């Protein structure tokens, strides 16, 4: 027994000697999968580099950057003025770069007859002024709202862009991840949810209309890249100061055609080529 | 002679009606038992049914792949093992010494004993999320950040951030009462004659503790340790802010590394996996591994404890 | 030199050993104090810092606020709003709802099973029940949360046609499963501790077993059952992962048990990782933790007190 404990302890403690070039990446759950994929492939090509990728939400990543506990913060939203100010106060020189695009899909249950929805209706639904499906052309039943925890960038982006900064209705069930939202809507006939388009299976994507007269656009890779899908956003990396060394190399590789191709393969929307080229760090 | 008539129907406090209306309440009590057993059986059955399919050697020895929709759970198992080993190293000695102090050094009705007991019982009742907050505020914010300030150049924190050691310390404090209670129970079974014989041979108290009491109390210490491990493997709230990671591409190898843990892995996959349907079998598989692990630990603990109890009864 | 011969070792070593053991023994108390100090330390700015109070003073945490001109004053938990809203009332309501359901579910089952086990069960049956309860206690709360999120919620919605799939009842029942072992263990202990002589006396007076149980053992063991209920309630209030996963986490101020709820503990778990250290939001979350700590501390102390009195009653002394 003792031997097992000692041996395992050595296993845990050993290895602290091998000096690795460690980069921590933390933040958005939306970007997490892409971050992991990038890390996997990059580390294969650069065995001396260790990249730790973790999620928790954009807020978590930004807090970690401001608290000095991560090198790269992944975020699905821009920092708020307050956060820029906090960073400045803590002596952190915030550098922002877009690494991919994402469309925010609106999820309905597959049994829901409603197919399209306008931005104004979405706002009404999530602020609580529209509470019944029949108001948007569906069956007469209470709309069950699902959303993300307030640490998520998707939460903030949706609030800013769709709700025009009004508060979510208090009935909104906030779930700790997009998967939980998708899962909930898949099980709830009268549910509605939102999240990155890289996610949803088992639910129906709503076609979204900018206003009453606009055409309804489904969230697809093309419609997000060309900007016709109305709820899309840039996904960011934030660093402390202009990237240098390994971080710079990693970033520029992620923005390279090879890195952007990986984004597409993992169901993210790559940046338009000129934007990607422009974002490369010199 | 009326008072001796036991089947009297008058309503005095000490008269009993023999008519057995007890069937109904007894049936209800039995129903409660059955419901509890059914609850446990249903949970276990559902987890087994859905999870057994993915269990394979590869599943427990490989890392998650493709954003947790494929591959195994090895890093979570490794992290869990690392966590509980450190937790045991930090927590068990203190728990055992506390139990020895309470049983061997103080009278059970002394003020000090009672104070310590109140402390232990209250510690056992502190919600695990509060332990998490405490770990963050004390270990990371105070101790860790303090070490960084004293020994490291300013910049990226080394110890003042979530890490394996802080999570293990937090968990060690959380499981302290479990260890103390189990050890004490074993200490109480040690025959007085054994200790007296030791003293008679000229042994000091410390020698008696080391050579007589500790070996005798080993089953109890083991029980406490096993129950603590069972708790440490699955409890999530205390480590959420103190060291566990969502996903790591490497195994923790320093005390200041973050780690993955089975309980947290279940939470992450249940709520944040990128592809719900694809993750589901793996999710159930992970729950199954966690459940089997905690059940095995608990069964071993129950077994050892029943042996201790029989020993006590035997005396 | 034989194995059982002891050399009288140095006094210093003896003394040192004793001191180390004594110091270790105080760890529990020291930790309780440290928890108190460090959690309150981070919650303090709510009372002292004007900038924090601007967003989250005590009155803002507990009283209805008019957040926008022309709107009704209300209780609202929206920490990430343009006008951050930190009312704890919806969280209190959510916590109590879940705990109440948990107790309604766990008390009959826990106490009922305890009575059956202590009074009626044969030795063999007892050997099935007790390990079952211990295994139930051993299930990690994240597994119960998972079970409630995926399985129980769907079953309950089908059964009762709930509007909200994740609600107070769903979370409360899962919580109840976690509470049953606490109530069962304490209640069963208390009943088996009722002296044999008392039962025999009643039997001699012609009572049948169930009469003994209900008119004699149960009243005598009542404090133990009460303590189990009190401590179970403490657990229900503090438990985190189950409610985080199974309750829907919507901070609603309503009386309905079929609404989603957001509890104090789940709020800490969901939001703490995100906040900037030292922000008002951070302070409020530690304040929530401090409240949880104080509540459970009082509840545990109460439970302790009841148990101590039970011991006096049954044994006529305070010791084990």
Coordinates of C-alpha atoms in Angstrom, one line a residue, chain A residues 86-197:
Chain A
X86 CA -10.0 47.3 -15.2
X87 CA -7.2 46.0 -17.4
X88 CA -5.5 49.4 -17.7
X89 CA -5.8 49.8 -13.9
X90 CA -4.0 46.4 -13.4
X91 CA -1.3 47.4 -15.9
X92 CA -2.4 45.0 -18.6
X93 CA -2.0 46.1 -22.2
X94 CA -5.0 44.5 -23.9
X95 CA -4.4 43.3 -27.5
X96 CA -7.4 42.0 -29.4
X97 CA -7.5 40.0 -32.6
X98 CA -10.4 38.2 -34.4
X99 CA -9.5 34.6 -35.2
X100 CA -12.8 33.2 -36.6
X101 CA -16.5 34.0 -37.1
X102 CA -19.5 32.5 -35.6
X103 CA -23.2 32.7 -36.3
X104 CA -25.6 32.6 -33.3
X105 CA -28.3 30.1 -34.2
X106 CA -31.8 30.2 -32.6
X107 CA -32.9 26.7 -31.7
X108 CA -36.5 25.4 -31.8
X109 CA -37.7 22.0 -30.9
X110 CA -38.0 19.8 -34.0
X111 CA -41.8 19.5 -33.4
X112 CA -42.3 23.2 -33.4
X113 CA -44.2 24.4 -36.5
X114 CA -42.6 27.9 -36.4
X115 CA -39.8 28.2 -38.9
X116 CA -38.7 31.8 -39.0
X117 CA -38.5 34.6 -36.6
X118 CA -37.6 38.3 -36.8
X119 CA -35.0 40.0 -34.6
X120 CA -37.8 42.2 -33.1
X121 CA -39.8 39.0 -32.1
X122 CA -36.6 37.5 -30.6
X123 CA -36.1 40.6 -28.5
X124 CA -39.8 40.4 -27.4
X125 CA -39.5 36.8 -26.5
X126 CA -36.3 37.1 -24.5
X127 CA -37.3 40.3 -22.7
X128 CA -40.6 38.8 -21.7
X129 CA -43.0 40.9 -23.7
X130 CA -43.9 38.0 -26.0
X131 CA -44.8 35.0 -23.9
X132 CA -46.9 32.8 -26.1
X133 CA -46.0 30.9 -29.3
X134 CA -49.2 32.0 -31.0
X135 CA -47.9 35.5 -31.0
X136 CA -45.2 34.4 -33.5
X137 CA -47.4 32.0 -35.5
X138 CA -47.1 28.9 -33.4
X139 CA -49.4 26.9 -31.1
X140 CA -51.0 28.4 -28.1
X141 CA -48.5 27.6 -25.4
X142 CA -46.1 29.5 -23.1
X143 CA -42.7 30.0 -24.6
X144 CA -40.0 28.3 -22.5
X145 CA -36.9 30.4 -22.5
X146 CA -33.4 28.8 -22.3
X147 CA -30.3 30.9 -22.3
X148 CA -26.7 30.8 -21.2
X149 CA -25.1 31.6 -17.8
X150 CA -24.0 35.2 -17.6
X151 CA -20.3 34.3 -17.8
X152 CA -20.8 33.4 -21.4
X153 CA -19.9 35.7 -24.3
X154 CA -22.9 34.3 -26.1
X155 CA -25.1 35.6 -23.3
X156 CA -23.5 39.1 -23.5
X157 CA -23.5 39.3 -27.3
X158 CA -27.1 38.2 -27.5
X159 CA -28.1 40.7 -24.9
X160 CA -26.3 43.5 -26.6
X161 CA -27.2 42.7 -30.2
X162 CA -30.7 41.2 -30.0
X163 CA -32.0 42.5 -26.7
X164 CA -30.5 45.9 -27.3
X165 CA -29.0 45.7 -23.8
X166 CA -32.3 45.2 -22.0
X167 CA -32.4 42.5 -19.3
X168 CA -33.4 38.9 -20.0
X169 CA -36.8 38.0 -18.7
X170 CA -36.4 36.5 -15.3
X171 CA -38.1 33.3 -16.5
X172 CA -35.1 32.6 -18.7
X173 CA -33.5 29.3 -17.5
X174 CA -29.8 29.9 -17.6
X175 CA -27.9 26.8 -18.3
X176 CA -24.2 26.3 -17.9
X177 CA -23.3 25.5 -21.5
X178 CA -24.6 25.6 -25.0
X179 CA -24.8 21.8 -24.9
X180 CA -27.2 22.1 -22.0
X181 CA -29.3 24.6 -24.0
X182 CA -29.5 22.4 -27.1
X183 CA -30.3 19.4 -24.9
X184 CA -33.1 21.3 -23.1
X185 CA -34.7 22.5 -26.3
X186 CA -34.4 19.1 -27.9
X187 CA -36.4 17.8 -25.0
X188 CA -38.8 20.7 -24.7
X189 CA -41.5 21.0 -27.3
X190 CA -42.1 24.6 -26.5
X191 CA -38.5 25.6 -25.8
X192 CA -36.4 28.2 -27.5
X193 CA -32.6 28.6 -27.1
X194 CA -29.6 30.2 -28.7
X195 CA -26.0 29.3 -29.2
X196 CA -23.1 29.0 -31.7
X197 CA -24.0 27.3 -35.0

